[in-house]
Amino acid sequence: DGILVYNGAFEGSSSPFQIAYGDYLAIQLRSGRIVLDMVMNGESKNTVEVRGSRLDDGKWHTVAVRQQGRVIELVVDDCRFLSPSGGKEEEETCRAVITTTDDDERLNVVAPLQLGGLFPLKAPTYPQSITAPGYKGCIRNVVVNDDQLDLATPSYGQRSLPGCTLWGAACDSNSVDSLSYCTHGDCYADVGGSPKCVCDPGWSGDRCDSPLEWIQFTPGSSIEYAVNIALEQDTNDIELLIVPGRSSGSPELAYASNGRESFLSAFLDGQLASTRMELWPDSTGIAASRISLNVSSAPLRDNGTYIMRIERNPTKAKLSVDGMFHSSRPLDPAVSPYTMDVKQLFLGSSPGGHRGFSGCVGSFKWDKKALPLRSSSLESSSSSLISISSSNGVSDGCSLRVLCSQLPPTYCPSVLMCIDSWKGPICTCNPSTNVLMNENGEAIGCGERLAVSSLGISSPALVLILVSLVALILLLLIVVFSSRRRSTVFDTVRPDEMERDNARQYSVEGGGQSDNDQYSIDNLRKPVMPMEGMAPPIYPSDRFDDGLGRQIKDLENDQNGGPFDELRIYDDERDNVSMVTLESIDSLPHQQS
């Protein structure tokens, strides 16, 4: 059991500014089955339950809630496994419909939408019908009134993580080019299943690693496919990436039929994306289902690039442009036929269709499978499930697209660069840098270089590296602080314990009176020179060993000679009583005693 979606008031009491109707909508799992509880206009609760198989099987499921007037419909998995011969009992396994008793179909709720759980409140003010406040599982692609919610940046989140841990490491990648199994797309998998990719616009391939290759049509050109397998009969999902070009009338873009009356056609009604379907029953007595849709809110430009998508299932038909503009129509499988066995498939004009399309096609997908556009591609071989049987008047490339090479150098600011995307030229940053955007989503600058994207480091590895760096910094800080707080221990030395081998002992306090000859300045005195005209100076004769004595005296007077730690005493201009030597310092205590 678990709550999937809840939208209702947080508190049960009313305020002066808002009336508490008590309305709410809750989609939850009870015993593995989907149950919808809904209260509108403060009236009694409406409960809708699909009595099909359990959904807690580790696979992805689709749940749709539609309200039109007083009719509330709950559909599971788009009823894609419904059989026309199953009757009402089989229909109830995927679809449930009720009609409310109140004629006011408004849902009076002004509160945040909660997914996968409930915000904890101080008092139990949530409806008693909610049996389990939490949910253990994964949720993706939440769409409310044709607007897809951004699940990556919710206003509040608690105990929820991006991605899905139930499929394990199925979508992980060890490649330096991408952190995910899908290089340019969304990866998902069942519990214990193989990964699948939903490619971003502009990319194709099993792992979304192949850029699109455009082809161009002229009026009357077409591609016919050989369908070598049985395609889905109850549902269709067709996606076209097109450049409309200058076309006249209602040119046909794609066409599929069962070879008889039933068909599905995608075409341009002037500047509007349009589709038309006719589904005929196999037995007589039931009227055919005729459906026509167009998106009038999004006119197409001649050289613009657009994604045109057609979705059909037994309960709904929908047409959208770029995932933002929509047109839909509900269907009732009990009264309208919904099966079509596709035998013929064309891109461009069909044999009996309008031949005015002169635009470009970059991608053609049928039931999320990219079909080949060129006869030389690997997907178009005869062993493929859907291959090209004939191609007429189709050329490679697209001359209608606007490229960065055709624009002036000043098209993008100096900090940005121009790249060719599926939608056309856009100004962005280098792929290895972070894009800075304003509130409108426009690029205004480039941030720091993203080393993670260039090295291909996974998120767990990045977290481990950061934790290791923090631990290393803390260890260094501990070592530095401990070394600074540790003081050096010195042993105290008393004067009588000091031993100096070169210290001279003086018996007379004051000392130094008996060795004045060592500090004689006679050698520095200027000799007496005779006056001019007088007899030459007479110098006393040297003694026999005067040379040896002079050398000894020079060595004694040399300050750079050893011993270097010799105690020397110099006279100064003060009284001779205050002269102190080491001998006198050591003798002071004995004199006092």
XYZ file of C-alpha atoms in Angstrom:
593
model
C 0.000 0.000 0.000
C 1.090 3.577 -0.546
C -0.019 7.054 -1.555
C 0.953 8.089 -5.097
C -0.698 11.503 -5.468
C -2.485 13.727 -2.963
C -3.897 17.189 -3.533
C -5.948 18.593 -0.715
C -6.015 20.963 2.223
C -3.432 20.665 4.986
C -5.693 21.811 7.809
C -9.325 21.030 8.485
C -10.371 24.470 9.734
C -11.256 27.409 7.505
C -9.653 30.849 7.478
C -11.139 34.325 6.906
C -9.609 34.375 3.432
C -10.435 30.837 2.260
C -13.434 28.587 2.699
C -12.570 25.031 3.714
C -14.583 22.821 1.382
C -12.702 19.697 2.356
C -12.099 18.795 -1.294
C -9.208 16.512 -2.138
C -7.897 14.053 -4.701
C -5.953 10.971 -3.651
C -4.510 8.225 -5.858
C -3.162 5.328 -3.843
C -2.350 1.646 -3.897
C -4.495 -0.659 -1.806
C -3.461 -4.283 -1.834
C -1.503 -3.592 -5.001
C -4.446 -2.084 -6.943
C -5.145 1.517 -7.954
C -7.872 3.394 -6.047
C -9.001 6.992 -6.621
C -10.736 8.956 -3.859
C -12.128 12.333 -4.857
C -14.292 14.904 -3.068
C -15.657 17.855 -5.062
C -17.496 20.908 -3.737
C -17.510 19.508 -0.210
C -19.929 16.728 -1.131
C -19.630 13.017 -0.470
C -16.545 11.064 -1.428
C -16.331 9.432 -4.858
C -14.279 6.249 -5.022
C -13.062 4.712 -8.283
C -11.190 1.408 -8.302
C -9.747 -0.614 -11.174
C -10.215 -4.273 -10.359
C -7.401 -5.578 -12.492
C -4.212 -7.401 -11.693
C -1.872 -6.167 -8.986
C 0.595 -3.467 -9.948
C 3.292 -4.239 -7.381
C 5.161 -6.464 -9.848
C 8.349 -4.444 -10.342
C 7.300 -3.076 -13.743
C 6.384 0.402 -14.944
C 2.692 1.246 -15.144
C 0.716 4.236 -16.377
C -2.161 5.687 -14.340
C -4.444 8.332 -15.869
C -7.274 10.251 -14.189
C -9.620 12.258 -16.402
C -12.559 14.396 -15.380
C -15.023 15.823 -17.857
C -18.020 17.395 -16.219
C -19.518 14.907 -13.817
C -17.722 11.941 -15.377
C -14.570 10.661 -13.671
C -12.433 8.065 -15.445
C -9.513 6.027 -14.088
C -7.345 4.179 -16.633
C -4.393 1.863 -16.013
C -1.712 1.189 -18.671
C -3.818 2.941 -21.358
C -5.838 -0.282 -21.718
C -3.257 -1.372 -24.276
C -3.938 -5.052 -23.612
C -7.684 -4.753 -24.078
C -9.358 -7.186 -26.465
C -12.502 -6.253 -28.434
C -13.993 -9.675 -27.731
C -13.425 -9.433 -23.997
C -16.564 -7.455 -23.273
C -17.259 -5.250 -20.289
C -15.607 -7.586 -17.791
C -12.243 -7.280 -19.512
C -12.660 -3.530 -19.828
C -13.045 -3.231 -16.058
C -9.558 -4.701 -15.581
C -7.973 -1.510 -16.937
C -10.682 1.165 -16.815
C -13.326 2.406 -14.390
C -15.837 5.230 -14.916
C -18.298 6.824 -12.491
C -20.713 9.766 -12.650
C -20.878 12.054 -9.637
C -24.193 13.003 -8.043
C -23.302 16.684 -7.670
C -23.665 18.932 -10.707
C -20.755 21.132 -9.537
C -17.674 19.374 -10.871
C -15.126 21.805 -9.423
C -12.238 20.620 -7.264
C -11.784 23.440 -4.735
C -8.181 22.899 -3.652
C -5.510 25.550 -3.145
C -2.624 23.500 -1.778
C 0.637 21.972 -2.983
C 0.553 18.708 -4.911
C 2.196 15.897 -2.937
C 3.774 12.852 -4.590
C 4.789 9.594 -2.942
C 3.964 10.653 0.604
C 2.372 13.212 2.897
C 3.871 16.152 4.715
C 3.939 15.396 8.474
C 1.431 17.466 10.429
C 1.054 18.009 14.152
C -2.512 16.715 14.087
C -3.959 13.938 11.885
C -5.925 16.212 9.545
C -5.586 14.109 6.391
C -8.625 12.139 5.176
C -9.248 8.836 6.876
C -9.445 7.089 3.507
C -5.656 7.343 3.152
C -4.495 4.056 4.612
C -0.747 4.387 3.974
C 0.936 7.816 4.134
C 4.118 6.651 2.384
C 5.138 4.938 -0.831
C 8.111 2.716 -1.650
C 8.764 2.811 -5.365
C 9.592 5.133 -8.244
C 7.573 7.819 -10.046
C 8.394 9.418 -13.388
C 6.612 11.623 -15.955
C 3.906 13.339 -13.906
C 1.614 15.349 -16.218
C -1.145 17.637 -14.928
C -3.458 19.182 -17.530
C -0.910 18.470 -20.303
C 1.884 20.175 -18.326
C 4.746 17.923 -17.260
C 6.066 18.588 -13.765
C 9.766 19.059 -13.071
C 10.497 16.304 -10.562
C 14.178 17.262 -10.318
C 13.528 20.578 -8.528
C 10.521 20.238 -6.190
C 9.599 22.925 -3.694
C 10.084 20.460 -0.851
C 11.405 16.942 -0.614
C 11.992 14.495 2.201
C 13.525 10.995 1.998
C 13.314 11.040 -1.796
C 16.222 10.756 -4.212
C 16.650 11.408 -7.942
C 16.714 8.332 -10.124
C 15.393 4.921 -9.152
C 17.349 2.474 -7.010
C 14.962 -0.424 -7.635
C 16.533 -1.295 -10.992
C 20.019 -1.392 -9.439
C 22.936 -0.607 -11.731
C 21.057 -1.245 -14.981
C 21.396 2.390 -16.090
C 24.946 2.961 -14.832
C 27.803 3.482 -17.257
C 31.583 3.252 -16.914
C 32.183 5.234 -20.088
C 33.980 8.586 -19.897
C 31.553 9.965 -22.482
C 28.431 9.630 -20.339
C 27.477 8.960 -16.733
C 24.333 7.111 -17.840
C 23.663 4.159 -20.098
C 21.878 6.523 -22.486
C 24.352 9.098 -23.782
C 21.742 11.695 -24.770
C 18.464 10.554 -23.283
C 16.502 9.237 -20.328
C 17.283 5.725 -19.114
C 14.792 3.529 -17.305
C 14.409 -0.173 -16.561
C 12.166 -2.626 -14.789
C 13.278 -4.298 -11.588
C 15.986 -6.683 -12.736
C 15.322 -5.812 -16.396
C 17.447 -4.448 -19.202
C 17.822 -0.669 -19.647
C 15.775 1.263 -22.203
C 16.402 4.726 -23.613
C 14.087 7.607 -24.457
C 16.302 9.790 -26.640
C 16.452 13.552 -26.433
C 15.379 15.447 -29.558
C 18.157 15.375 -32.122
C 19.549 11.949 -31.140
C 18.735 8.359 -32.037
C 20.087 4.841 -31.621
C 19.669 2.190 -28.952
C 21.803 4.262 -26.557
C 20.947 7.700 -27.983
C 24.495 8.201 -29.237
C 23.824 8.844 -32.942
C 23.018 12.356 -34.200
C 20.106 12.757 -36.581
C 20.590 12.756 -40.341
C 18.062 14.912 -42.156
C 16.365 14.146 -45.455
C 14.451 16.533 -47.715
C 11.208 15.929 -49.615
C 9.903 17.488 -52.787
C 6.225 17.485 -53.839
C 5.310 13.890 -54.664
C 8.304 12.216 -52.953
C 7.736 9.452 -50.407
C 9.251 6.505 -48.536
C 7.393 3.192 -48.290
C 8.183 0.759 -45.485
C 7.914 -3.009 -45.385
C 6.314 -4.066 -42.097
C 7.806 -7.458 -41.258
C 6.157 -7.841 -37.847
C 2.761 -7.271 -36.295
C 2.611 -3.803 -34.764
C 0.451 -2.713 -31.858
C -3.217 -2.723 -32.850
C -4.832 -1.052 -29.835
C -2.353 1.793 -29.390
C -0.217 4.015 -31.605
C 2.608 6.406 -30.742
C 3.909 8.307 -33.784
C 6.577 11.006 -33.556
C 7.821 13.203 -36.418
C 10.652 15.758 -36.341
C 9.921 18.048 -39.289
C 10.703 21.338 -41.006
C 7.389 22.228 -42.758
C 8.805 24.190 -45.678
C 6.612 26.060 -48.155
C 3.765 23.650 -48.776
C 0.401 24.305 -50.334
C -2.935 22.800 -49.416
C -2.891 19.960 -46.894
C 0.286 17.970 -47.603
C 0.535 14.533 -46.050
C 3.441 13.761 -43.709
C 2.817 10.132 -42.731
C 0.193 7.527 -43.466
C -0.647 4.071 -42.068
C -3.515 1.726 -42.880
C -4.672 -1.852 -42.604
C -4.975 -2.112 -46.378
C -8.744 -1.558 -46.244
C -10.840 1.185 -44.625
C -8.967 1.944 -41.392
C -6.162 4.479 -41.607
C -4.212 7.107 -39.671
C -2.837 10.202 -41.379
C -0.576 13.043 -40.194
C -0.704 16.164 -42.354
C -0.416 19.947 -42.401
C -3.600 21.971 -42.607
C -2.026 25.184 -43.839
C 0.282 26.110 -40.948
C -1.368 23.813 -38.405
C -0.287 20.325 -37.372
C -3.240 17.987 -37.916
C -4.195 14.329 -37.825
C -7.112 12.281 -39.032
C -8.105 8.721 -38.101
C -10.788 6.324 -39.220
C -11.081 3.026 -37.380
C -13.575 0.513 -38.726
C -14.803 -2.500 -36.769
C -14.288 -6.034 -37.983
C -17.985 -6.834 -37.573
C -21.004 -5.006 -38.881
C -23.486 -3.133 -36.752
C -20.931 -0.819 -35.123
C -20.189 2.634 -36.481
C -16.677 3.599 -37.451
C -14.646 5.868 -35.213
C -13.676 9.082 -37.006
C -11.264 11.412 -35.237
C -9.823 14.744 -36.414
C -7.441 16.877 -34.373
C -5.345 19.991 -35.000
C -3.274 22.297 -32.809
C -4.604 25.758 -33.585
C -2.604 27.443 -30.812
C 0.775 26.764 -32.468
C 1.061 27.780 -36.153
C 4.210 26.395 -37.771
C 6.830 28.537 -39.526
C 8.273 27.416 -42.854
C 11.885 27.056 -41.645
C 11.130 26.155 -38.024
C 11.798 22.745 -36.492
C 8.968 20.996 -34.646
C 8.188 17.683 -32.968
C 4.754 16.446 -33.956
C 3.442 13.557 -31.845
C 0.264 11.501 -32.243
C -0.852 9.192 -29.421
C -3.839 6.876 -29.557
C -5.219 4.246 -27.193
C -8.709 2.828 -26.575
C -9.560 5.685 -24.193
C -7.934 8.776 -25.731
C -6.514 10.341 -28.906
C -3.982 13.160 -28.580
C -1.940 15.435 -30.859
C 0.895 17.625 -29.536
C 3.557 19.986 -30.897
C 6.905 20.226 -29.074
C 5.264 18.742 -25.994
C 3.786 22.156 -25.132
C 0.701 22.575 -27.316
C -1.953 19.891 -27.220
C -5.267 18.796 -28.632
C -7.035 15.658 -27.407
C -10.306 13.784 -27.508
C -11.587 11.121 -25.091
C -12.747 7.795 -26.509
C -15.081 5.149 -25.180
C -13.880 1.639 -26.045
C -17.336 0.263 -25.289
C -18.929 2.014 -28.282
C -16.009 2.968 -30.559
C -13.667 0.599 -32.407
C -10.039 1.059 -31.454
C -7.998 -1.589 -33.288
C -6.012 -1.212 -36.492
C -3.631 -3.806 -37.892
C -0.974 -1.796 -39.732
C -0.106 -3.335 -43.104
C 0.954 -0.232 -45.047
C 3.232 2.526 -43.802
C 4.382 5.627 -45.706
C 6.496 8.688 -44.908
C 5.554 11.570 -47.143
C 2.649 11.242 -49.525
C 0.726 7.984 -49.813
C -0.528 6.702 -53.199
C -3.906 8.366 -52.736
C -2.866 11.255 -50.482
C -1.941 14.875 -51.065
C 1.527 15.242 -52.627
C 2.384 18.810 -51.668
C 4.887 18.274 -48.824
C 8.227 19.955 -49.591
C 9.934 20.041 -46.214
C 12.456 18.023 -44.215
C 12.242 15.104 -41.797
C 14.885 14.376 -39.177
C 13.220 11.554 -37.259
C 10.283 9.184 -37.748
C 9.364 6.993 -34.772
C 6.613 4.412 -34.581
C 5.848 3.086 -31.099
C 9.126 4.631 -29.821
C 11.140 2.751 -32.470
C 13.185 4.968 -34.827
C 12.526 3.981 -38.438
C 15.241 4.288 -41.120
C 15.201 7.336 -43.382
C 17.895 6.242 -45.843
C 18.184 3.042 -47.813
C 21.889 2.827 -46.960
C 21.371 2.821 -43.190
C 21.779 -0.352 -41.170
C 18.196 -0.214 -39.912
C 16.827 -0.461 -43.452
C 18.165 -3.955 -44.177
C 15.700 -6.671 -45.126
C 16.291 -8.431 -41.807
C 15.006 -5.407 -39.851
C 11.544 -5.443 -38.331
C 10.575 -2.388 -40.396
C 12.688 -1.671 -43.484
C 12.517 0.648 -46.501
C 10.987 -1.039 -49.516
C 11.100 2.004 -51.832
C 12.245 5.640 -51.718
C 11.288 8.192 -54.386
C 12.430 11.813 -54.721
C 14.114 12.006 -51.314
C 17.536 13.670 -50.943
C 20.026 13.773 -48.077
C 20.401 16.875 -45.932
C 18.061 19.816 -45.458
C 18.596 23.182 -47.120
C 15.706 24.750 -45.193
C 17.362 24.649 -41.785
C 19.074 27.744 -40.404
C 22.643 26.925 -39.289
C 25.191 28.808 -37.201
C 27.470 29.094 -40.235
C 24.806 31.224 -41.939
C 24.568 33.730 -39.077
C 26.802 36.779 -38.423
C 29.555 36.509 -35.773
C 27.645 38.922 -33.521
C 24.611 36.609 -33.283
C 25.780 35.356 -29.860
C 27.464 37.416 -27.101
C 31.219 37.101 -26.758
C 31.019 34.742 -23.766
C 28.677 32.329 -25.582
C 29.076 30.146 -28.625
C 26.583 29.154 -31.331
C 25.733 25.487 -31.824
C 23.306 23.762 -34.182
C 20.574 21.995 -32.195
C 17.492 20.138 -33.369
C 15.454 23.315 -32.841
C 17.916 25.544 -34.701
C 20.934 27.690 -33.738
C 21.182 28.454 -30.032
C 23.690 30.449 -27.971
C 25.205 28.444 -25.149
C 28.487 27.688 -23.393
C 31.177 25.171 -24.130
C 29.951 21.637 -23.302
C 32.553 21.372 -20.521
C 31.361 24.501 -18.688
C 28.294 25.338 -16.650
C 25.621 27.543 -18.221
C 24.347 30.489 -16.156
C 20.710 31.324 -16.919
C 18.338 34.060 -15.874
C 14.773 33.666 -14.624
C 13.460 33.230 -18.183
C 15.830 30.344 -18.913
C 18.068 32.400 -21.214
C 21.830 31.852 -21.153
C 23.610 34.932 -19.811
C 27.095 33.592 -19.086
C 29.342 30.631 -18.447
C 30.460 29.398 -15.041
C 33.347 27.240 -13.926
C 34.565 24.324 -15.984
C 32.825 21.081 -15.101
C 35.593 18.569 -14.479
C 33.073 15.861 -13.669
C 31.494 15.925 -17.116
C 34.855 15.722 -18.883
C 36.278 12.929 -16.735
C 33.151 10.820 -16.529
C 33.270 10.373 -12.730
C 30.142 8.861 -11.252
C 28.330 10.552 -8.375
C 29.284 7.949 -5.696
C 32.946 8.193 -6.729
C 32.806 11.989 -6.535
C 31.301 11.849 -3.033
C 34.008 9.395 -1.916
C 36.750 11.674 -3.271
C 35.315 14.704 -1.454
C 35.021 12.774 1.829
C 38.649 11.613 1.518
C 39.861 15.173 0.908
C 37.956 16.483 3.934
C 39.394 13.700 6.125
C 42.940 14.492 4.928
C 42.510 18.206 5.683
C 41.206 17.436 9.187
C 44.182 15.144 9.856
C 46.654 17.862 8.810
C 44.931 20.421 11.044
C 45.123 18.066 14.030
C 48.863 17.521 13.489
C 49.545 21.274 13.201
C 47.574 22.183 16.333
C 49.140 19.400 18.401
C 52.667 20.423 17.365
C 52.034 24.055 18.301
C 50.636 23.238 21.709
C 53.587 20.980 22.620
C 56.297 23.006 24.546
C 60.068 22.158 24.596
C 61.325 21.058 28.037
C 64.659 22.638 29.190
C 66.528 21.459 32.285
C 67.480 24.224 34.696
C 71.258 24.786 35.006
C 72.744 26.382 38.124
C 75.822 28.617 37.881
C 78.024 26.119 39.761
C 77.117 23.403 37.231
C 78.400 25.417 34.288
C 81.655 23.951 32.981
C 83.827 25.955 30.659
C 87.126 24.428 29.640
C 88.503 27.709 28.345
C 87.315 29.911 31.233
C 90.253 31.507 33.069
C 90.117 31.755 36.813
C 90.929 35.143 38.288
C 91.976 35.390 41.907
C 91.310 39.090 42.135
C 87.765 40.399 41.957
C 87.358 42.459 38.861
C 90.069 40.489 37.021
C 91.866 41.424 33.860
C 94.498 43.706 35.450
C 97.400 41.301 34.888
C 96.938 40.704 31.167
C 96.821 44.225 29.837
C 99.627 43.446 27.417
C 97.196 41.365 25.392
C 95.196 44.480 24.671
C 98.066 46.891 24.040
C 97.476 49.500 21.356
C 101.135 50.274 20.833
C 101.060 48.692 17.408
C 98.300 51.060 16.338
C 100.149 54.231 17.301
C 101.659 56.379 14.556
C 105.422 56.226 14.726
C 107.415 59.460 15.342
C 108.889 60.584 12.039
C 111.942 62.871 11.908
C 111.678 66.410 10.658
C 113.031 67.313 7.274
C 116.712 68.023 7.233
C 117.305 66.191 10.430
C 119.075 62.911 10.901
C 117.209 59.729 9.950
C 115.192 58.070 12.689
C 116.977 55.725 14.962
C 115.112 52.545 15.747
C 116.098 50.289 18.586
C 117.723 47.089 17.524
C 115.620 43.986 17.751
C 116.409 41.197 20.078
C 117.571 37.886 18.740
C 114.142 36.247 19.130
C 112.131 39.404 18.491
C 110.628 37.919 15.313
C 109.263 34.883 17.134
C 107.860 37.004 19.932
C 106.212 39.347 17.460
C 104.488 36.425 15.732
C 103.276 35.142 19.083
C 101.937 38.561 19.970
C 100.245 38.896 16.566
C 98.549 35.554 17.071
C 97.401 36.613 20.529
C 96.039 39.892 19.168
C 94.230 38.216 16.251
C 90.520 38.307 17.064
C 89.772 35.595 14.509
C 92.092 33.148 16.193
C 91.093 30.565 18.750
C 89.902 29.864 21.243
C 86.644 31.456 20.130
C 84.841 31.108 23.481
C 87.618 32.898 25.425
C 86.334 35.317 28.009
C 87.471 38.852 27.220
C 86.992 41.892 29.372
C 87.161 45.437 28.065
C 87.421 48.548 30.154
C 84.716 51.171 29.987
C 84.442 54.680 31.341
C 82.941 54.050 34.724
C 84.111 53.305 38.233
C 86.327 50.294 38.705
C 84.313 49.100 41.673
C 81.285 47.959 39.606
C 83.294 45.660 37.339
C 81.863 42.161 37.635
C 83.176 38.865 36.345
C 81.966 35.320 36.563
C 84.291 34.800 39.486
C 82.740 37.715 41.361
C 79.176 36.584 40.629
C 79.898 33.162 42.019
C 81.543 34.605 45.108
C 78.690 36.915 46.141
C 76.688 34.383 48.198
C 79.838 33.301 50.100
C 80.721 36.876 50.996
C 77.243 37.557 52.355
C 77.368 34.481 54.517
